[in-house]
Amino acid sequence: MLNISEVIETNQMIHEMNLDVRTITMGISLLDCVGSDLSETKQRIYHKITTCARDLVSTGEEISAEYGVPIVNKRISVTPIALVGNSVAKSPEDFVELAKTLDEAAKTVGVNFIGGYSALVSKGMTKADENLIRSIPMALSSTERVCSSVNVGSTKTGINMDAVRLIGQIIKETAELTKENDCLGCAKFVVFTNAPDDNPFMAGAFHGVTETDTIINVGVSGPGVVKRALEKVRGESFEVLCETIKKTAFKVTRVGQLVAQEASRRLGVPFGIIDLSLAPTPAIGDSVGEILEEIGLEYAGAPGTTAALALLNDQVKKGGVMASSYVGGLSGAFIPVSEDQRMIDAVEAGALTIEKLEAMTCVCSVGLDMIAIPGDTKATTISGIIADEMALGMVNQKTTAVRIIPVIGKGVGEQVEFGGLLGYAPIMPVNTYCCDAFVNRTGRIPAPIHSFKN
């Protein structure tokens, strides 16, 4: 059983080491909201979200005040909208109307973001899937709180290269439509392979079709806590290093477990999972890059980085699994460049490149995350970068993702400011050699041989 003494034990972590519950995310199924036409469907969606999540924000604030645990975000994830709109949204413009409904509902209940403007197309696209994907630039440029994702591959099905090619174009269009706001729309869109159904973190959260009607998933973050713990074992053996990370992850996850159980009880919504992801912020002392440096690297990106990150990710998962019966989502270490000050410093020092980041994604929780690239990068180049990252996830049977921002009007060496938790990012160089002939092939990259296990 959890008790208040466990929370008291973490007071120092909260006040001095940037420990927080990064998000309480309520998942809501919208499958029962499909009406006879688009108008009725919009009304049902708005009503269900505003009814189910009516008390989400106030409950999170009450728990935070009562236990002294910062809860940074309150969010909603919904059933992939391509499924919900399949029979009533006949064009990209119709899907934009659904996006605006989601945005309106999110504003009404006061959440930070709503995720699930999504399509699952790892083996092929329906017309509704394609219409939703084509609507993404307009949807993200005309809403404030809507986040979007597309799952284009899986270990079981391979990679849908038709979708990958289209998404390269969509990212460019989204950048163009939001260029007055530093191409911010692209920061609210992520492309996945092996996307989990229960991820509470944006921009990739959606409510999977295997989930119950409503559910509470909690994401905890504590890179500052891990870094401070490692300072006390500087120079010790790998055994001591691993034990320290594991024990610290256990304590952090217990805080998330308490918050999740309280939120579930007070809202009358089942508890889903705890996602223990070391998600950094631009704040000093809240950095995965600093953890890697404490392990023994001059900068993230130095030789040994992939091994150090693999060790970190594994011990975080081991500690988290011991602390909660339901650990899910992504759970591990995020490496978003713009959201991690020491990652930014590593890029500016020349220690960290996109190619090294790609190697690091083989062993971490997500993928190429919050990377700003020159605005004149070709759509096919973006698709090639996505294909490479999707292949890593497919072959290694893990979730990988790409959230990449071509910043219109800016080039290598310049910076882009996103603000808040999204931070700022240096524009990183990309390999400009042509991959057009590869990307423009039609069809699907087949699943790897080890996928045939059933």
Short mmCIF file of C-alpha atoms in Angstrom, two decimals:
data_model
loop_
_atom_site.label_atom_id
_atom_site.label_comp_id
_atom_site.label_asym_id
_atom_site.label_seq_id
_atom_site.Cartn_x
_atom_site.Cartn_y
_atom_site.Cartn_z
CA MET A 1 0.00 0.00 0.00
CA LEU A 2 1.06 3.56 -0.68
CA ASN A 3 1.21 5.99 2.22
CA ILE A 4 2.04 9.61 2.89
CA SER A 5 5.51 8.74 4.24
CA GLU A 6 6.58 7.80 0.73
CA VAL A 7 5.56 11.24 -0.47
CA ILE A 8 7.38 12.92 2.43
CA GLU A 9 10.53 11.02 1.44
CA THR A 10 10.38 12.68 -1.97
CA ASN A 11 10.02 16.28 -0.75
CA GLN A 12 13.64 17.04 -1.50
CA MET A 13 13.26 15.58 -4.97
CA ILE A 14 10.32 17.86 -5.64
CA HIS A 15 11.71 21.08 -4.21
CA GLU A 16 15.36 20.78 -5.23
CA MET A 17 15.58 18.34 -8.15
CA ASN A 18 12.69 19.25 -10.47
CA LEU A 19 10.68 16.08 -9.83
CA ASP A 20 7.18 16.44 -11.19
CA VAL A 21 4.23 14.53 -12.51
CA ARG A 22 4.51 15.73 -16.07
CA THR A 23 0.96 14.85 -17.00
CA ILE A 24 -2.33 13.30 -15.96
CA THR A 25 -3.89 12.20 -19.23
CA MET A 26 -7.49 11.03 -19.46
CA GLY A 27 -8.12 8.67 -22.34
CA ILE A 28 -11.63 8.88 -23.78
CA SER A 29 -13.15 6.55 -26.37
CA LEU A 30 -15.13 8.37 -29.04
CA LEU A 31 -16.28 5.25 -30.87
CA ASP A 32 -19.81 5.73 -29.54
CA CYS A 33 -19.90 9.34 -30.78
CA VAL A 34 -20.39 8.59 -34.47
CA GLY A 35 -23.69 10.10 -35.57
CA SER A 36 -25.74 10.13 -38.74
CA ASP A 37 -23.77 13.05 -40.14
CA LEU A 38 -20.79 15.30 -39.38
CA SER A 39 -22.79 17.83 -37.38
CA GLU A 40 -24.27 15.23 -35.03
CA THR A 41 -20.86 13.58 -34.60
CA LYS A 42 -19.27 16.89 -33.62
CA GLN A 43 -22.00 17.51 -31.04
CA ARG A 44 -21.55 14.06 -29.53
CA ILE A 45 -17.75 14.41 -29.40
CA TYR A 46 -17.96 17.78 -27.67
CA HIS A 47 -20.53 16.53 -25.18
CA LYS A 48 -18.63 13.37 -24.27
CA ILE A 49 -15.28 15.09 -23.79
CA THR A 50 -16.69 17.96 -21.76
CA THR A 51 -18.70 15.52 -19.62
CA CYS A 52 -15.98 12.93 -18.97
CA ALA A 53 -13.17 15.44 -18.42
CA ARG A 54 -15.21 18.09 -16.65
CA ASP A 55 -13.34 17.67 -13.34
CA LEU A 56 -9.94 16.58 -14.68
CA VAL A 57 -8.11 19.89 -14.25
CA SER A 58 -9.60 20.75 -10.84
CA THR A 59 -8.87 17.24 -9.55
CA GLY A 60 -5.26 17.47 -10.68
CA GLU A 61 -4.91 20.82 -8.93
CA GLU A 62 -6.45 19.44 -5.73
CA ILE A 63 -4.08 16.45 -5.67
CA SER A 64 -1.11 18.69 -6.37
CA ALA A 65 -2.02 21.04 -3.52
CA GLU A 66 -2.80 18.23 -1.08
CA TYR A 67 0.36 16.20 -1.63
CA GLY A 68 2.74 18.97 -2.69
CA VAL A 69 3.54 17.21 -5.96
CA PRO A 70 3.71 19.49 -9.02
CA ILE A 71 1.39 18.24 -11.78
CA VAL A 72 2.52 20.20 -14.80
CA ASN A 73 -0.06 19.23 -17.42
CA LYS A 74 -3.58 17.87 -17.59
CA ARG A 75 -4.33 16.35 -20.96
CA ILE A 76 -6.82 14.28 -22.93
CA SER A 77 -6.26 11.57 -25.50
CA VAL A 78 -9.06 10.31 -27.74
CA THR A 79 -9.72 7.49 -30.18
CA PRO A 80 -7.84 8.07 -33.46
CA ILE A 81 -10.06 10.53 -35.28
CA ALA A 82 -9.58 8.80 -38.65
CA LEU A 83 -11.63 5.93 -37.17
CA VAL A 84 -14.25 8.19 -35.63
CA GLY A 85 -14.67 10.23 -38.80
CA ASN A 86 -14.57 7.30 -41.21
CA SER A 87 -18.24 7.40 -42.17
CA VAL A 88 -19.09 11.08 -41.67
CA ALA A 89 -16.00 13.07 -42.75
CA LYS A 90 -15.78 12.92 -46.54
CA SER A 91 -12.93 15.39 -47.14
CA PRO A 92 -9.90 16.94 -45.46
CA GLU A 93 -12.05 19.98 -44.72
CA ASP A 94 -14.54 17.80 -42.82
CA PHE A 95 -11.71 16.44 -40.67
CA VAL A 96 -10.58 19.99 -39.90
CA GLU A 97 -14.07 20.58 -38.52
CA LEU A 98 -13.54 17.63 -36.16
CA ALA A 99 -10.17 19.08 -35.11
CA LYS A 100 -11.83 22.38 -34.25
CA THR A 101 -14.41 20.51 -32.16
CA LEU A 102 -11.62 18.79 -30.22
CA ASP A 103 -9.94 22.15 -29.68
CA GLU A 104 -13.17 23.72 -28.46
CA ALA A 105 -13.77 20.87 -26.01
CA ALA A 106 -10.17 21.06 -24.73
CA LYS A 107 -10.55 24.79 -24.08
CA THR A 108 -13.86 24.26 -22.29
CA VAL A 109 -12.41 21.76 -19.79
CA GLY A 110 -9.12 23.67 -19.52
CA VAL A 111 -6.61 20.98 -20.49
CA ASN A 112 -3.22 21.87 -21.98
CA PHE A 113 -3.44 19.55 -24.99
CA ILE A 114 -5.72 17.01 -26.59
CA GLY A 115 -4.15 14.17 -28.57
CA GLY A 116 -5.65 11.67 -30.96
CA TYR A 117 -6.00 13.61 -34.19
CA SER A 118 -4.46 10.47 -35.54
CA ALA A 119 -4.46 7.70 -38.12
CA LEU A 120 -3.11 4.15 -37.91
CA VAL A 121 -1.82 3.24 -41.38
CA SER A 122 1.02 0.77 -40.90
CA LYS A 123 -0.31 -1.57 -43.60
CA GLY A 124 -2.41 0.74 -45.75
CA MET A 125 -4.59 3.84 -45.83
CA THR A 126 -8.35 4.04 -46.09
CA LYS A 127 -9.78 7.13 -47.74
CA ALA A 128 -10.58 8.49 -44.29
CA ASP A 129 -6.97 7.95 -43.18
CA GLU A 130 -5.68 9.80 -46.22
CA ASN A 131 -8.15 12.65 -45.77
CA LEU A 132 -7.12 13.06 -42.13
CA ILE A 133 -3.42 13.08 -43.01
CA ARG A 134 -3.98 15.64 -45.77
CA SER A 135 -5.94 17.79 -43.31
CA ILE A 136 -3.14 17.94 -40.71
CA PRO A 137 -1.51 21.21 -41.89
CA MET A 138 -4.81 23.10 -41.79
CA ALA A 139 -5.95 21.39 -38.57
CA LEU A 140 -2.77 22.25 -36.66
CA SER A 141 -2.61 25.80 -38.00
CA SER A 142 -6.23 26.54 -37.06
CA THR A 143 -6.26 25.03 -33.54
CA GLU A 144 -4.29 25.72 -30.36
CA ARG A 145 -4.41 22.54 -28.28
CA VAL A 146 -4.83 19.72 -30.79
CA CYS A 147 -1.92 17.30 -31.26
CA SER A 148 -1.63 14.87 -34.13
CA SER A 149 0.11 11.58 -34.83
CA VAL A 150 0.27 8.93 -37.53
CA ASN A 151 1.51 5.37 -37.04
CA VAL A 152 3.10 4.33 -40.34
CA GLY A 153 4.78 1.06 -39.39
CA SER A 154 5.04 -1.89 -37.05
CA THR A 155 7.17 -4.96 -36.54
CA LYS A 156 4.23 -7.12 -37.65
CA THR A 157 3.25 -5.24 -40.80
CA GLY A 158 6.32 -3.40 -42.06
CA ILE A 159 6.45 0.27 -43.10
CA ASN A 160 3.83 1.97 -45.26
CA MET A 161 6.10 3.97 -47.55
CA ASP A 162 3.16 5.60 -49.33
CA ALA A 163 2.25 7.18 -45.99
CA VAL A 164 5.88 8.07 -45.25
CA ARG A 165 6.18 9.85 -48.59
CA LEU A 166 2.93 11.76 -48.02
CA ILE A 167 3.93 12.77 -44.49
CA GLY A 168 7.16 14.36 -45.73
CA GLN A 169 4.97 16.69 -47.80
CA ILE A 170 2.52 17.23 -44.93
CA ILE A 171 5.31 18.32 -42.57
CA LYS A 172 6.51 20.87 -45.12
CA GLU A 173 2.97 22.19 -45.59
CA THR A 174 2.45 22.41 -41.82
CA ALA A 175 5.68 24.37 -41.46
CA GLU A 176 4.60 26.76 -44.20
CA LEU A 177 1.16 27.37 -42.68
CA THR A 178 2.62 28.05 -39.23
CA LYS A 179 5.78 29.91 -40.30
CA GLU A 180 4.60 33.11 -38.63
CA ASN A 181 4.81 31.19 -35.35
CA ASP A 182 8.23 29.60 -35.98
CA CYS A 183 6.59 26.58 -37.66
CA LEU A 184 5.10 25.53 -34.31
CA GLY A 185 2.53 23.28 -35.97
CA CYS A 186 5.25 20.71 -36.66
CA ALA A 187 6.00 20.51 -32.93
CA LYS A 188 2.45 19.21 -32.43
CA PHE A 189 2.83 16.36 -34.90
CA VAL A 190 4.69 13.06 -34.57
CA VAL A 191 5.04 10.02 -36.83
CA PHE A 192 5.43 6.58 -35.22
CA THR A 193 6.19 2.98 -35.74
CA ASN A 194 4.87 0.55 -33.09
CA ALA A 195 2.90 3.35 -31.40
CA PRO A 196 1.57 2.31 -27.95
CA ASP A 197 -2.14 2.60 -27.16
CA ASP A 198 -1.57 4.09 -23.71
CA ASN A 199 1.07 6.81 -24.10
CA PRO A 200 0.16 9.85 -21.94
CA PHE A 201 2.78 12.15 -23.52
CA MET A 202 2.11 14.59 -26.35
CA ALA A 203 2.22 14.92 -29.26
CA GLY A 204 1.82 11.17 -29.71
CA ALA A 205 -0.97 10.33 -27.26
CA PHE A 206 -4.11 8.65 -28.52
CA HIS A 207 -6.68 6.38 -26.86
CA GLY A 208 -6.22 2.90 -28.32
CA VAL A 209 -9.16 0.87 -29.54
CA THR A 210 -8.27 -1.90 -27.05
CA GLU A 211 -8.70 0.47 -24.09
CA THR A 212 -11.76 0.84 -21.87
CA ASP A 213 -14.23 3.72 -22.34
CA THR A 214 -12.26 6.14 -20.15
CA ILE A 215 -8.95 5.70 -18.37
CA ILE A 216 -6.31 7.64 -16.43
CA ASN A 217 -2.67 7.38 -17.51
CA VAL A 218 0.04 9.30 -15.67
CA GLY A 219 3.46 10.35 -16.94
CA VAL A 220 6.18 11.02 -14.36
CA SER A 221 9.47 12.75 -15.05
CA GLY A 222 12.56 13.08 -12.90
CA PRO A 223 15.84 13.54 -14.79
CA GLY A 224 17.02 16.02 -12.15
CA VAL A 225 16.45 13.45 -9.41
CA VAL A 226 18.48 10.81 -11.25
CA LYS A 227 21.28 13.28 -11.95
CA ARG A 228 21.52 14.33 -8.29
CA ALA A 229 21.59 10.68 -7.16
CA LEU A 230 24.43 9.91 -9.59
CA GLU A 231 26.49 12.81 -8.25
CA LYS A 232 26.79 10.86 -4.99
CA VAL A 233 28.31 7.79 -6.71
CA ARG A 234 30.66 9.59 -9.08
CA GLY A 235 33.53 7.28 -10.09
CA GLU A 236 31.89 4.14 -8.69
CA SER A 237 31.49 0.87 -10.61
CA PHE A 238 28.80 0.15 -13.19
CA GLU A 239 27.08 -2.07 -10.63
CA VAL A 240 26.74 0.83 -8.19
CA LEU A 241 25.70 3.14 -11.03
CA CYS A 242 22.92 0.81 -12.16
CA GLU A 243 21.65 0.18 -8.65
CA THR A 244 21.48 3.93 -7.99
CA ILE A 245 19.45 4.63 -11.14
CA LYS A 246 17.13 1.70 -10.45
CA LYS A 247 16.41 2.70 -6.84
CA THR A 248 15.84 6.32 -7.83
CA ALA A 249 13.45 5.32 -10.62
CA PHE A 250 11.55 3.21 -8.09
CA LYS A 251 11.00 6.20 -5.79
CA VAL A 252 9.96 8.47 -8.65
CA THR A 253 7.48 5.92 -9.96
CA ARG A 254 5.90 5.53 -6.51
CA VAL A 255 5.02 9.21 -6.57
CA GLY A 256 3.32 8.70 -9.93
CA GLN A 257 1.50 5.65 -8.61
CA LEU A 258 0.06 7.64 -5.72
CA VAL A 259 -1.10 10.47 -7.99
CA ALA A 260 -2.59 8.03 -10.51
CA GLN A 261 -4.52 6.12 -7.87
CA GLU A 262 -5.84 9.32 -6.30
CA ALA A 263 -6.89 10.75 -9.67
CA SER A 264 -8.57 7.46 -10.58
CA ARG A 265 -10.47 7.33 -7.28
CA ARG A 266 -11.61 10.94 -7.29
CA LEU A 267 -12.67 10.95 -10.93
CA GLY A 268 -14.25 7.49 -10.85
CA VAL A 269 -12.17 6.48 -13.87
CA PRO A 270 -10.05 3.29 -14.05
CA PHE A 271 -6.28 3.60 -13.59
CA GLY A 272 -4.36 2.58 -16.69
CA ILE A 273 -0.58 2.90 -16.56
CA ILE A 274 2.33 4.87 -15.16
CA ASP A 275 4.73 6.06 -17.83
CA LEU A 276 8.10 6.70 -16.19
CA SER A 277 9.84 8.67 -18.90
CA LEU A 278 12.77 10.92 -18.08
CA ALA A 279 11.29 13.83 -19.99
CA PRO A 280 13.52 16.90 -19.77
CA THR A 281 12.61 20.57 -19.79
CA PRO A 282 14.72 23.61 -20.71
CA ALA A 283 15.26 24.26 -16.98
CA ILE A 284 18.79 23.86 -15.70
CA GLY A 285 19.07 20.61 -13.71
CA ASP A 286 16.20 18.91 -15.57
CA SER A 287 18.20 17.32 -18.38
CA VAL A 288 18.87 13.84 -19.74
CA GLY A 289 22.02 15.33 -21.28
CA GLU A 290 23.26 16.15 -17.78
CA ILE A 291 22.67 12.55 -16.69
CA LEU A 292 24.79 11.29 -19.59
CA GLU A 293 27.52 13.73 -18.61
CA GLU A 294 27.34 12.58 -14.99
CA ILE A 295 27.75 8.99 -16.17
CA GLY A 296 31.06 10.08 -17.67
CA LEU A 297 30.68 11.85 -21.02
CA GLU A 298 31.98 15.31 -21.85
CA TYR A 299 28.88 15.92 -23.98
CA ALA A 300 25.94 13.86 -25.18
CA GLY A 301 27.16 12.57 -28.51
CA ALA A 302 30.67 11.67 -27.35
CA PRO A 303 31.88 8.08 -27.88
CA GLY A 304 30.07 5.90 -25.36
CA THR A 305 26.81 7.87 -25.54
CA THR A 306 24.71 5.05 -26.96
CA ALA A 307 25.99 2.61 -24.33
CA ALA A 308 25.35 5.08 -21.51
CA LEU A 309 21.83 5.77 -22.77
CA ALA A 310 21.12 2.05 -23.08
CA LEU A 311 22.19 1.54 -19.48
CA LEU A 312 20.08 4.47 -18.28
CA ASN A 313 16.98 3.35 -20.15
CA ASP A 314 17.20 -0.22 -18.90
CA GLN A 315 17.67 0.70 -15.25
CA VAL A 316 14.82 3.23 -15.38
CA LYS A 317 12.50 0.52 -16.68
CA LYS A 318 13.67 -2.02 -14.07
CA GLY A 319 13.09 0.40 -11.22
CA GLY A 320 9.73 1.51 -12.56
CA VAL A 321 8.41 -2.01 -13.07
CA MET A 322 9.18 -2.84 -9.43
CA ALA A 323 7.29 0.24 -8.25
CA SER A 324 4.02 -0.21 -10.11
CA SER A 325 2.08 -3.19 -11.42
CA TYR A 326 1.05 -1.22 -14.49
CA VAL A 327 3.99 0.46 -16.17
CA GLY A 328 3.35 1.26 -19.83
CA GLY A 329 3.38 3.95 -22.44
CA LEU A 330 6.98 4.64 -23.41
CA SER A 331 8.82 4.59 -20.04
CA GLY A 332 12.53 5.34 -20.38
CA ALA A 333 14.51 8.39 -21.46
CA PHE A 334 13.42 11.05 -23.93
CA ILE A 335 16.03 12.91 -25.95
CA PRO A 336 14.17 15.91 -27.40
CA VAL A 337 16.79 18.38 -28.52
CA SER A 338 14.87 21.63 -28.02
CA GLU A 339 13.58 20.62 -24.57
CA ASP A 340 16.96 19.73 -23.04
CA GLN A 341 19.50 22.49 -22.42
CA ARG A 342 22.52 20.18 -22.39
CA MET A 343 21.40 18.52 -25.62
CA ILE A 344 21.22 21.99 -27.16
CA ASP A 345 24.70 22.74 -25.83
CA ALA A 346 25.98 19.47 -27.31
CA VAL A 347 24.57 20.36 -30.74
CA GLU A 348 26.10 23.82 -30.60
CA ALA A 349 29.47 22.34 -29.58
CA GLY A 350 29.39 20.00 -32.59
CA ALA A 351 29.28 16.89 -30.39
CA LEU A 352 25.77 15.82 -31.35
CA THR A 353 24.45 15.30 -34.89
CA ILE A 354 21.25 13.88 -36.35
CA GLU A 355 23.16 10.73 -37.29
CA LYS A 356 24.32 10.23 -33.68
CA LEU A 357 20.82 10.94 -32.41
CA GLU A 358 19.53 8.26 -34.76
CA ALA A 359 21.96 5.76 -33.26
CA MET A 360 20.87 6.75 -29.76
CA THR A 361 17.23 6.12 -30.63
CA CYS A 362 18.01 2.41 -31.00
CA VAL A 363 18.17 2.19 -27.19
CA CYS A 364 15.93 4.99 -25.84
CA SER A 365 12.19 5.44 -25.51
CA VAL A 366 11.18 7.46 -28.51
CA GLY A 367 13.18 8.71 -31.46
CA LEU A 368 14.25 11.85 -33.30
CA ASP A 369 12.35 14.34 -31.18
CA MET A 370 11.96 18.14 -31.48
CA ILE A 371 14.72 18.53 -34.03
CA ALA A 372 14.81 21.78 -36.00
CA ILE A 373 16.21 21.58 -39.54
CA PRO A 374 16.66 24.11 -42.37
CA GLY A 375 13.39 25.32 -43.85
CA ASP A 376 14.51 24.53 -47.40
CA THR A 377 14.97 20.81 -46.65
CA LYS A 378 13.16 18.78 -49.32
CA ALA A 379 10.04 16.81 -48.44
CA THR A 380 11.68 13.63 -49.76
CA THR A 381 14.65 14.18 -47.45
CA ILE A 382 12.27 14.44 -44.49
CA SER A 383 10.55 11.24 -45.66
CA GLY A 384 13.93 9.51 -45.89
CA ILE A 385 14.78 10.54 -42.31
CA ILE A 386 11.39 9.21 -41.18
CA ALA A 387 11.89 5.92 -43.05
CA ASP A 388 15.28 5.37 -41.39
CA GLU A 389 13.82 5.92 -37.93
CA MET A 390 10.78 3.75 -38.63
CA ALA A 391 13.07 0.93 -39.76
CA LEU A 392 14.91 1.03 -36.42
CA GLY A 393 11.63 0.54 -34.57
CA MET A 394 10.37 -2.15 -36.91
CA VAL A 395 13.52 -4.28 -36.76
CA ASN A 396 14.20 -3.76 -33.05
CA GLN A 397 10.56 -4.38 -32.03
CA LYS A 398 10.31 -1.02 -30.22
CA THR A 399 8.49 2.26 -30.49
CA THR A 400 10.29 4.92 -32.50
CA ALA A 401 9.08 8.31 -33.61
CA VAL A 402 10.04 11.45 -35.49
CA ARG A 403 9.05 15.00 -34.54
CA ILE A 404 10.98 17.22 -36.88
CA ILE A 405 10.53 20.91 -37.66
CA PRO A 406 11.70 22.44 -40.94
CA VAL A 407 11.92 26.10 -39.93
CA ILE A 408 10.92 28.25 -42.89
CA GLY A 409 13.38 31.06 -43.58
CA LYS A 410 16.12 29.77 -41.27
CA GLY A 411 19.28 27.77 -41.85
CA VAL A 412 22.05 25.91 -40.05
CA GLY A 413 23.53 27.88 -37.15
CA GLU A 414 20.39 29.92 -36.47
CA GLN A 415 17.98 29.26 -33.62
CA VAL A 416 14.23 28.92 -33.29
CA GLU A 417 12.30 29.76 -30.12
CA PHE A 418 9.20 27.69 -29.29
CA GLY A 419 8.68 28.80 -25.69
CA GLY A 420 7.49 27.01 -22.57
CA LEU A 421 8.31 23.32 -22.21
CA LEU A 422 9.18 23.16 -25.91
CA GLY A 423 12.21 25.40 -25.37
CA TYR A 424 14.42 26.54 -28.24
CA ALA A 425 16.53 24.70 -30.76
CA PRO A 426 19.56 25.26 -32.97
CA ILE A 427 18.92 24.48 -36.63
CA MET A 428 20.74 21.21 -37.29
CA PRO A 429 22.29 20.26 -40.66
CA VAL A 430 20.83 17.34 -42.59
CA ASN A 431 22.43 15.10 -45.19
CA THR A 432 21.40 16.70 -48.47
CA TYR A 433 22.29 13.82 -50.77
CA CYS A 434 19.24 12.77 -52.76
CA CYS A 435 16.93 9.91 -51.76
CA ASP A 436 14.09 10.81 -54.15
CA ALA A 437 14.17 7.57 -56.15
CA PHE A 438 13.92 5.53 -52.94
CA VAL A 439 11.15 7.57 -51.34
CA ASN A 440 9.10 7.72 -54.53
CA ARG A 441 8.77 3.96 -54.83
CA THR A 442 5.22 2.90 -53.98
CA GLY A 443 4.05 0.25 -51.57
CA ARG A 444 5.34 -1.13 -48.31
CA ILE A 445 8.64 -2.23 -46.83
CA PRO A 446 7.91 -5.80 -45.66
CA ALA A 447 7.95 -6.85 -42.02
CA PRO A 448 11.24 -8.42 -40.84
CA ILE A 449 11.45 -12.20 -40.62
CA HIS A 450 11.37 -12.21 -36.80
CA SER A 451 7.86 -10.76 -36.89
CA PHE A 452 6.38 -14.18 -37.72
CA LYS A 453 6.04 -15.53 -34.20
CA ASN A 454 2.40 -16.55 -34.01
#
